[in-house]
Amino acid sequence: MLAFPDPHYGDEDGLIAVGGDLSVDRLLLAYSNGIFPWYGFKESEEIMWFCPMDRFVIFPEKVHVSHSMRTLINHHTYDVTFNRNFDDVIEGCSRADGRFKEKGAWLGSDMIAAYKRLHEQGFAASVEVWKEGELAGGLYGVTIGRSFFGESMFSLQPSASKLALIFLARLLQKYGGNLIDCQFETPHLKSMGGEHISYDEYMKIISKE
């Protein structure tokens, strides 16, 4: 039987469990409860599962589009697609800016394979940003119900990942999506409308049909 401990009793940093596997069923159970795997694969073979009580999210209708981003969109410098090249997006997220070589790198071969399996079964999605036919950036995450659980993003060209997030928010808003889970606050995500909510409020939102 698959199960996780009650996240309310996790460590201060959100760690609630260690071990298990990255099977599709376990990942779906995890994300349905606001839990996600995150561990430095070079430092440890044990999978660590986190569920912070303070959640950082973007509500699709509140995504902030700056004047410079509006100008970029209007100039049609980039093309944006959805689920056209999930494999290259997740590989890009793993290796852009030398991430794979850094201490604490978490997006290793096991994690990549696990999210590819989720994508094959329709539970993970990507946004691709293209410039002159070449992949310029993008993002990927898990999709369950009306929520999108963001995992990682990357840019090979200026503002490509911001553009991916804006188009994702617009798509979710169009089709009734209710939340983009950002996991942790970053200046980049805060500037685009990210805000903090409690875990209990978060669970009420992602549990809505």
PDB file of C-alpha atoms in Angstrom, residues 21-209:
ATOM      1  CA  ASP A  21      10.584   4.954  -5.461  1.00  0.00           C
ATOM      2  CA  LEU A  22       9.603   7.219  -8.333  1.00  0.00           C
ATOM      3  CA  SER A  23       6.796   5.079  -9.725  1.00  0.00           C
ATOM      4  CA  VAL A  24       3.912   6.803 -11.490  1.00  0.00           C
ATOM      5  CA  ASP A  25       1.441   5.806  -8.766  1.00  0.00           C
ATOM      6  CA  ARG A  26       3.664   7.092  -5.956  1.00  0.00           C
ATOM      7  CA  LEU A  27       4.308  10.389  -7.741  1.00  0.00           C
ATOM      8  CA  LEU A  28       0.609  10.939  -8.402  1.00  0.00           C
ATOM      9  CA  LEU A  29      -0.206  10.253  -4.756  1.00  0.00           C
ATOM     10  CA  ALA A  30       2.540  12.641  -3.710  1.00  0.00           C
ATOM     11  CA  TYR A  31       1.521  15.569  -5.916  1.00  0.00           C
ATOM     12  CA  SER A  32      -2.151  15.101  -5.039  1.00  0.00           C
ATOM     13  CA  ASN A  33      -1.111  15.882  -1.470  1.00  0.00           C
ATOM     14  CA  GLY A  34       1.305  18.693  -2.260  1.00  0.00           C
ATOM     15  CA  ILE A  35       4.365  16.464  -1.865  1.00  0.00           C
ATOM     16  CA  PHE A  36       7.291  16.379  -4.285  1.00  0.00           C
ATOM     17  CA  PRO A  37      10.646  14.548  -4.542  1.00  0.00           C
ATOM     18  CA  TRP A  38      13.781  16.634  -4.235  1.00  0.00           C
ATOM     19  CA  TYR A  39      17.263  15.355  -3.471  1.00  0.00           C
ATOM     20  CA  GLY A  40      20.840  15.788  -4.639  1.00  0.00           C
ATOM     21  CA  PHE A  41      21.401  12.582  -6.568  1.00  0.00           C
ATOM     22  CA  LYS A  42      25.172  12.981  -6.460  1.00  0.00           C
ATOM     23  CA  GLU A  43      25.185  13.164  -2.676  1.00  0.00           C
ATOM     24  CA  SER A  44      22.508  10.584  -1.831  1.00  0.00           C
ATOM     25  CA  GLU A  45      20.717   7.673  -3.450  1.00  0.00           C
ATOM     26  CA  GLU A  46      17.798   8.038  -1.053  1.00  0.00           C
ATOM     27  CA  ILE A  47      14.785   9.887  -2.433  1.00  0.00           C
ATOM     28  CA  MET A  48      13.664  12.740  -0.193  1.00  0.00           C
ATOM     29  CA  TRP A  49      10.054  13.913  -0.163  1.00  0.00           C
ATOM     30  CA  PHE A  50       9.097  17.474   0.747  1.00  0.00           C
ATOM     31  CA  CYS A  51       5.861  19.247   1.575  1.00  0.00           C
ATOM     32  CA  PRO A  52       6.382  22.802   2.910  1.00  0.00           C
ATOM     33  CA  MET A  53       3.578  24.231   5.012  1.00  0.00           C
ATOM     34  CA  ASP A  54       4.162  27.626   3.377  1.00  0.00           C
ATOM     35  CA  ARG A  55       3.410  27.323  -0.339  1.00  0.00           C
ATOM     36  CA  PHE A  56       4.486  29.670  -3.113  1.00  0.00           C
ATOM     37  CA  VAL A  57       2.034  29.730  -5.997  1.00  0.00           C
ATOM     38  CA  ILE A  58       0.887  31.736  -8.984  1.00  0.00           C
ATOM     39  CA  PHE A  59      -2.816  32.043  -9.687  1.00  0.00           C
ATOM     40  CA  PRO A  60      -3.175  32.033 -13.503  1.00  0.00           C
ATOM     41  CA  GLU A  61      -5.356  35.137 -13.588  1.00  0.00           C
ATOM     42  CA  LYS A  62      -2.803  37.043 -11.488  1.00  0.00           C
ATOM     43  CA  VAL A  63       0.336  36.369 -13.512  1.00  0.00           C
ATOM     44  CA  HIS A  64       2.240  39.618 -13.947  1.00  0.00           C
ATOM     45  CA  VAL A  65       3.200  40.565 -17.487  1.00  0.00           C
ATOM     46  CA  SER A  66       5.655  43.459 -17.468  1.00  0.00           C
ATOM     47  CA  HIS A  67       5.770  46.138 -20.136  1.00  0.00           C
ATOM     48  CA  SER A  68       8.971  44.630 -21.542  1.00  0.00           C
ATOM     49  CA  MET A  69       7.359  41.194 -21.758  1.00  0.00           C
ATOM     50  CA  ARG A  70       4.294  42.622 -23.494  1.00  0.00           C
ATOM     51  CA  THR A  71       6.595  44.256 -26.009  1.00  0.00           C
ATOM     52  CA  LEU A  72       8.465  40.991 -26.538  1.00  0.00           C
ATOM     53  CA  ILE A  73       5.204  39.104 -27.086  1.00  0.00           C
ATOM     54  CA  ASN A  74       3.928  41.713 -29.535  1.00  0.00           C
ATOM     55  CA  HIS A  75       7.133  41.502 -31.561  1.00  0.00           C
ATOM     56  CA  HIS A  76       6.571  37.761 -32.121  1.00  0.00           C
ATOM     57  CA  THR A  77      10.270  37.058 -31.592  1.00  0.00           C
ATOM     58  CA  TYR A  78       9.469  33.599 -30.208  1.00  0.00           C
ATOM     59  CA  ASP A  79       6.974  30.845 -30.942  1.00  0.00           C
ATOM     60  CA  VAL A  80       5.408  28.935 -28.034  1.00  0.00           C
ATOM     61  CA  THR A  81       4.096  25.366 -28.115  1.00  0.00           C
ATOM     62  CA  PHE A  82       2.746  22.876 -25.602  1.00  0.00           C
ATOM     63  CA  ASN A  83       3.871  19.244 -25.311  1.00  0.00           C
ATOM     64  CA  ARG A  84       5.736  19.298 -28.601  1.00  0.00           C
ATOM     65  CA  ASN A  85       9.105  18.257 -27.167  1.00  0.00           C
ATOM     66  CA  PHE A  86       8.869  17.215 -23.512  1.00  0.00           C
ATOM     67  CA  ASP A  87      12.102  15.213 -23.619  1.00  0.00           C
ATOM     68  CA  ASP A  88      14.278  18.097 -24.788  1.00  0.00           C
ATOM     69  CA  VAL A  89      12.676  20.487 -22.302  1.00  0.00           C
ATOM     70  CA  ILE A  90      13.385  18.278 -19.298  1.00  0.00           C
ATOM     71  CA  GLU A  91      16.915  17.635 -20.556  1.00  0.00           C
ATOM     72  CA  GLY A  92      17.364  21.379 -20.976  1.00  0.00           C
ATOM     73  CA  CYS A  93      16.164  21.966 -17.428  1.00  0.00           C
ATOM     74  CA  SER A  94      18.709  19.442 -16.220  1.00  0.00           C
ATOM     75  CA  ARG A  95      21.723  20.819 -18.073  1.00  0.00           C
ATOM     76  CA  ALA A  96      21.208  24.531 -18.798  1.00  0.00           C
ATOM     77  CA  ASP A  97      23.756  26.843 -17.151  1.00  0.00           C
ATOM     78  CA  GLY A  98      25.838  23.850 -16.088  1.00  0.00           C
ATOM     79  CA  ARG A  99      23.219  22.773 -13.519  1.00  0.00           C
ATOM     80  CA  PHE A 100      23.975  19.071 -13.930  1.00  0.00           C
ATOM     81  CA  LYS A 101      27.567  19.597 -12.793  1.00  0.00           C
ATOM     82  CA  GLU A 102      26.708  21.567  -9.652  1.00  0.00           C
ATOM     83  CA  LYS A 103      26.715  20.180  -6.145  1.00  0.00           C
ATOM     84  CA  GLY A 104      23.151  19.455  -5.119  1.00  0.00           C
ATOM     85  CA  ALA A 105      21.962  18.877  -8.691  1.00  0.00           C
ATOM     86  CA  TRP A 106      18.626  17.101  -8.376  1.00  0.00           C
ATOM     87  CA  LEU A 107      17.397  16.470 -11.914  1.00  0.00           C
ATOM     88  CA  GLY A 108      19.361  13.300 -12.652  1.00  0.00           C
ATOM     89  CA  SER A 109      18.643  10.324 -14.890  1.00  0.00           C
ATOM     90  CA  ASP A 110      16.222   8.641 -12.461  1.00  0.00           C
ATOM     91  CA  MET A 111      14.125  11.769 -12.038  1.00  0.00           C
ATOM     92  CA  ILE A 112      14.152  12.475 -15.763  1.00  0.00           C
ATOM     93  CA  ALA A 113      12.993   8.932 -16.537  1.00  0.00           C
ATOM     94  CA  ALA A 114      10.226   9.191 -13.917  1.00  0.00           C
ATOM     95  CA  TYR A 115       8.790  12.409 -15.356  1.00  0.00           C
ATOM     96  CA  LYS A 116       9.004  11.052 -18.864  1.00  0.00           C
ATOM     97  CA  ARG A 117       6.841   8.137 -17.692  1.00  0.00           C
ATOM     98  CA  LEU A 118       4.377  10.607 -16.212  1.00  0.00           C
ATOM     99  CA  HIS A 119       4.318  12.501 -19.503  1.00  0.00           C
ATOM    100  CA  GLU A 120       3.686   9.310 -21.474  1.00  0.00           C
ATOM    101  CA  GLN A 121       0.614   8.697 -19.299  1.00  0.00           C
ATOM    102  CA  GLY A 122      -0.650  12.260 -19.627  1.00  0.00           C
ATOM    103  CA  PHE A 123       0.307  13.529 -16.175  1.00  0.00           C
ATOM    104  CA  ALA A 124       3.259  15.753 -17.057  1.00  0.00           C
ATOM    105  CA  ALA A 125       3.423  18.544 -19.588  1.00  0.00           C
ATOM    106  CA  SER A 126       5.899  20.914 -21.152  1.00  0.00           C
ATOM    107  CA  VAL A 127       5.891  24.393 -22.631  1.00  0.00           C
ATOM    108  CA  GLU A 128       8.437  25.017 -25.384  1.00  0.00           C
ATOM    109  CA  VAL A 129       9.724  28.386 -26.541  1.00  0.00           C
ATOM    110  CA  TRP A 130      11.296  28.479 -30.001  1.00  0.00           C
ATOM    111  CA  LYS A 131      13.386  31.029 -31.857  1.00  0.00           C
ATOM    112  CA  GLU A 132      13.969  30.484 -35.555  1.00  0.00           C
ATOM    113  CA  GLY A 133      13.148  26.796 -35.165  1.00  0.00           C
ATOM    114  CA  GLU A 134      15.552  26.199 -32.272  1.00  0.00           C
ATOM    115  CA  LEU A 135      14.519  25.486 -28.692  1.00  0.00           C
ATOM    116  CA  ALA A 136      15.162  28.691 -26.724  1.00  0.00           C
ATOM    117  CA  GLY A 137      13.755  27.653 -23.364  1.00  0.00           C
ATOM    118  CA  GLY A 138      10.762  26.186 -21.629  1.00  0.00           C
ATOM    119  CA  LEU A 139       9.339  24.575 -18.531  1.00  0.00           C
ATOM    120  CA  TYR A 140       7.736  21.347 -17.426  1.00  0.00           C
ATOM    121  CA  GLY A 141       5.608  20.115 -14.557  1.00  0.00           C
ATOM    122  CA  VAL A 142       2.965  17.701 -13.372  1.00  0.00           C
ATOM    123  CA  THR A 143      -0.711  18.136 -14.252  1.00  0.00           C
ATOM    124  CA  ILE A 144      -3.416  16.744 -11.996  1.00  0.00           C
ATOM    125  CA  GLY A 145      -6.988  17.954 -12.220  1.00  0.00           C
ATOM    126  CA  ARG A 146      -7.030  21.734 -12.636  1.00  0.00           C
ATOM    127  CA  SER A 147      -3.607  22.335 -11.108  1.00  0.00           C
ATOM    128  CA  PHE A 148      -0.122  22.541 -12.589  1.00  0.00           C
ATOM    129  CA  PHE A 149       2.786  21.595 -10.347  1.00  0.00           C
ATOM    130  CA  GLY A 150       5.807  23.343 -11.788  1.00  0.00           C
ATOM    131  CA  GLU A 151       9.101  21.477 -11.597  1.00  0.00           C
ATOM    132  CA  SER A 152      11.739  23.387 -13.524  1.00  0.00           C
ATOM    133  CA  MET A 153      12.357  25.918 -16.276  1.00  0.00           C
ATOM    134  CA  PHE A 154      15.286  27.084 -18.357  1.00  0.00           C
ATOM    135  CA  SER A 155      16.306  29.757 -20.840  1.00  0.00           C
ATOM    136  CA  LEU A 156      18.863  29.667 -23.622  1.00  0.00           C
ATOM    137  CA  GLN A 157      17.631  33.039 -24.897  1.00  0.00           C
ATOM    138  CA  PRO A 158      16.627  36.146 -22.896  1.00  0.00           C
ATOM    139  CA  SER A 159      13.239  35.893 -21.149  1.00  0.00           C
ATOM    140  CA  ALA A 160      12.343  32.544 -22.734  1.00  0.00           C
ATOM    141  CA  SER A 161      11.331  30.904 -19.446  1.00  0.00           C
ATOM    142  CA  LYS A 162       9.263  33.959 -18.464  1.00  0.00           C
ATOM    143  CA  LEU A 163       7.449  33.709 -21.762  1.00  0.00           C
ATOM    144  CA  ALA A 164       6.766  30.006 -21.165  1.00  0.00           C
ATOM    145  CA  LEU A 165       5.242  30.783 -17.770  1.00  0.00           C
ATOM    146  CA  ILE A 166       3.053  33.563 -19.143  1.00  0.00           C
ATOM    147  CA  PHE A 167       1.680  31.342 -21.900  1.00  0.00           C
ATOM    148  CA  LEU A 168       1.108  28.509 -19.412  1.00  0.00           C
ATOM    149  CA  ALA A 169      -0.862  30.848 -17.137  1.00  0.00           C
ATOM    150  CA  ARG A 170      -2.942  32.071 -20.056  1.00  0.00           C
ATOM    151  CA  LEU A 171      -3.693  28.515 -21.144  1.00  0.00           C
ATOM    152  CA  LEU A 172      -4.731  27.507 -17.630  1.00  0.00           C
ATOM    153  CA  GLN A 173      -6.894  30.587 -17.296  1.00  0.00           C
ATOM    154  CA  LYS A 174      -8.601  29.804 -20.593  1.00  0.00           C
ATOM    155  CA  TYR A 175      -9.434  26.230 -19.596  1.00  0.00           C
ATOM    156  CA  GLY A 176     -10.284  26.728 -15.942  1.00  0.00           C
ATOM    157  CA  GLY A 177      -6.946  25.940 -14.330  1.00  0.00           C
ATOM    158  CA  ASN A 178      -6.757  27.150 -10.765  1.00  0.00           C
ATOM    159  CA  LEU A 179      -3.133  27.170  -9.628  1.00  0.00           C
ATOM    160  CA  ILE A 180       0.540  26.930 -10.620  1.00  0.00           C
ATOM    161  CA  ASP A 181       2.557  25.457  -7.759  1.00  0.00           C
ATOM    162  CA  CYS A 182       6.032  27.035  -7.746  1.00  0.00           C
ATOM    163  CA  GLN A 183       7.243  24.991  -4.717  1.00  0.00           C
ATOM    164  CA  PHE A 184       9.685  27.661  -3.467  1.00  0.00           C
ATOM    165  CA  GLU A 185       9.930  31.435  -3.771  1.00  0.00           C
ATOM    166  CA  THR A 186      12.496  32.899  -6.156  1.00  0.00           C
ATOM    167  CA  PRO A 187      12.909  36.561  -7.167  1.00  0.00           C
ATOM    168  CA  HIS A 188      12.109  35.525 -10.745  1.00  0.00           C
ATOM    169  CA  LEU A 189       8.779  33.931  -9.791  1.00  0.00           C
ATOM    170  CA  LYS A 190       7.863  36.616  -7.269  1.00  0.00           C
ATOM    171  CA  SER A 191       8.255  39.281  -9.955  1.00  0.00           C
ATOM    172  CA  MET A 192       5.734  37.378 -12.061  1.00  0.00           C
ATOM    173  CA  GLY A 193       2.995  37.345  -9.450  1.00  0.00           C
ATOM    174  CA  GLY A 194       3.968  34.559  -7.079  1.00  0.00           C
ATOM    175  CA  GLU A 195       2.468  34.684  -3.598  1.00  0.00           C
ATOM    176  CA  HIS A 196       2.453  32.689  -0.381  1.00  0.00           C
ATOM    177  CA  ILE A 197      -0.508  30.692   0.890  1.00  0.00           C
ATOM    178  CA  SER A 198      -0.832  28.145   3.686  1.00  0.00           C
ATOM    179  CA  TYR A 199      -0.681  24.420   2.993  1.00  0.00           C
ATOM    180  CA  ASP A 200      -4.276  23.977   4.170  1.00  0.00           C
ATOM    181  CA  GLU A 201      -5.524  26.649   1.765  1.00  0.00           C
ATOM    182  CA  TYR A 202      -3.386  25.117  -0.968  1.00  0.00           C
ATOM    183  CA  MET A 203      -4.954  21.683  -0.413  1.00  0.00           C
ATOM    184  CA  LYS A 204      -8.454  23.121  -0.634  1.00  0.00           C
ATOM    185  CA  ILE A 205      -7.595  24.613  -4.020  1.00  0.00           C
ATOM    186  CA  ILE A 206      -5.882  21.602  -5.598  1.00  0.00           C
ATOM    187  CA  SER A 207      -8.621  19.273  -4.316  1.00  0.00           C
ATOM    188  CA  LYS A 208     -11.349  21.157  -6.192  1.00  0.00           C
ATOM    189  CA  GLU A 209     -12.712  19.291  -9.196  1.00  0.00           C
TER     190      GLU A 209
END
